[in-house]
Amino acid sequence: MGVPHPPSMSFGGTMAIDDKVRNFSRVTFGSLLDKSVCKVSFGHTETNKLVAAASDTAVHAAITMTSSAQTITTSITDPDVPRVLKVQPGGTAADVGNGLMTITGTNVEGKIITDTFQLVDGDTTEIDGKMAFKTVTSISVPACEGTGATVSVGYTNKLGLYHRLFPDNTTVKVVYRSAAYGTPTLDTTPSIGDADEQYIEKNFITPATAPDAAKIYDIFYIYDNWTVGEVTFDESLTSTSTSSTSTSTTTSYTTTSTSSTSSSTSSTSSSTSSTSSSTSSTSSSTSSTSSSTSTTTVP
């Protein structure tokens, strides 16, 4: 998940998850009326370790199927990095039978997830999952038709991401190196296996250059989401100003001053000042009423 006056930005910080690092940022653009027309998001997922090659047995070695269903909770190895799992039927193909395997574990956010794998009678073809697992806690194996069938659990080259991608308008690039500070190589053609805005475990990519236990991967993605909502009329766009009527009156007052008579024994002197009177005229001024209204009409 702003308006362009100025554009608003929100940045997700850097958060360590075990030995992984995730970064994310988003910028929203719009106008005064269309406030969030475009959201441009950028993020990346770092493996921070050499990623192992795909394997048929990395999570659990071959399990001998029986006439009864089994739930396996021991001898399980978590994937080296979050990635999509796979199930490999083996042994006697005719003994495999139809059945549903269920694998339970957690995603990169630590939430419990399950993925299902449909076994097909007489078929030993690899079955790829649809979710990226960080950990695996249990494997449920259905009953089989004979005693010669086996099933193992491994992982694919589909690497899980730490962010949810938009299904559309998404670009992904991969940079890989042979060591933490080795020379980087740009892989410009990875494929997006899925992009899901709700379930983070459904967001994964497949590098064009496959993991082989000799590469560290940085997965970069940028995507834009365009939405147009209904324009809401903003009352602040219309303003009315009216000056009030004011009246001011100034009046001066009449003043009179008279000096006193003074007398001394040596000589008599008498002086009387003339009486002075001044009266200012009364003035009155009244400003006229003015009114101005400005209105902006939204098309």
mmCIF file of C-alpha atoms in Angstrom, residues 6-7 40 45 66 86 107 110 132 156 164 173 179 189 200 214 216 219 223 245 252 287 296:
data_model
loop_
_atom_site.group_PDB
_atom_site.id
_atom_site.type_symbol
_atom_site.label_atom_id
_atom_site.label_comp_id
_atom_site.label_asym_id
_atom_site.label_seq_id
_atom_site.Cartn_x
_atom_site.Cartn_y
_atom_site.Cartn_z
ATOM 1 C CA PRO A 6 4.610 16.728 -2.456
ATOM 2 C CA PRO A 7 4.559 12.941 -3.167
ATOM 3 C CA VAL A 40 5.260 1.886 -7.046
ATOM 4 C CA THR A 45 15.110 -10.877 -0.843
ATOM 5 C CA THR A 66 2.516 -49.410 3.497
ATOM 6 C CA LYS A 86 8.537 -31.527 -4.271
ATOM 7 C CA ASN A 107 6.154 -19.861 5.811
ATOM 8 C CA GLY A 110 6.242 -18.221 10.848
ATOM 9 C CA ALA A 132 7.408 -21.893 -0.370
ATOM 10 C CA THR A 156 12.801 -27.409 -6.256
ATOM 11 C CA ARG A 164 3.862 -10.186 -1.560
ATOM 12 C CA LYS A 173 15.734 -9.472 -11.624
ATOM 13 C CA ALA A 179 30.667 -15.422 -2.211
ATOM 14 C CA THR A 189 15.313 -13.593 -17.068
ATOM 15 C CA ILE A 200 3.138 -14.768 1.116
ATOM 16 C CA ALA A 214 27.900 -22.305 -5.333
ATOM 17 C CA ILE A 216 24.276 -16.593 -3.299
ATOM 18 C CA ILE A 219 16.225 -11.267 -5.790
ATOM 19 C CA TYR A 223 5.973 -3.357 -9.467
ATOM 20 C CA THR A 245 -19.454 47.077 7.342
ATOM 21 C CA SER A 252 -13.107 66.736 19.120
ATOM 22 C CA SER A 287 -17.034 51.979 4.591
ATOM 23 C CA THR A 296 -13.820 26.188 -8.131
#
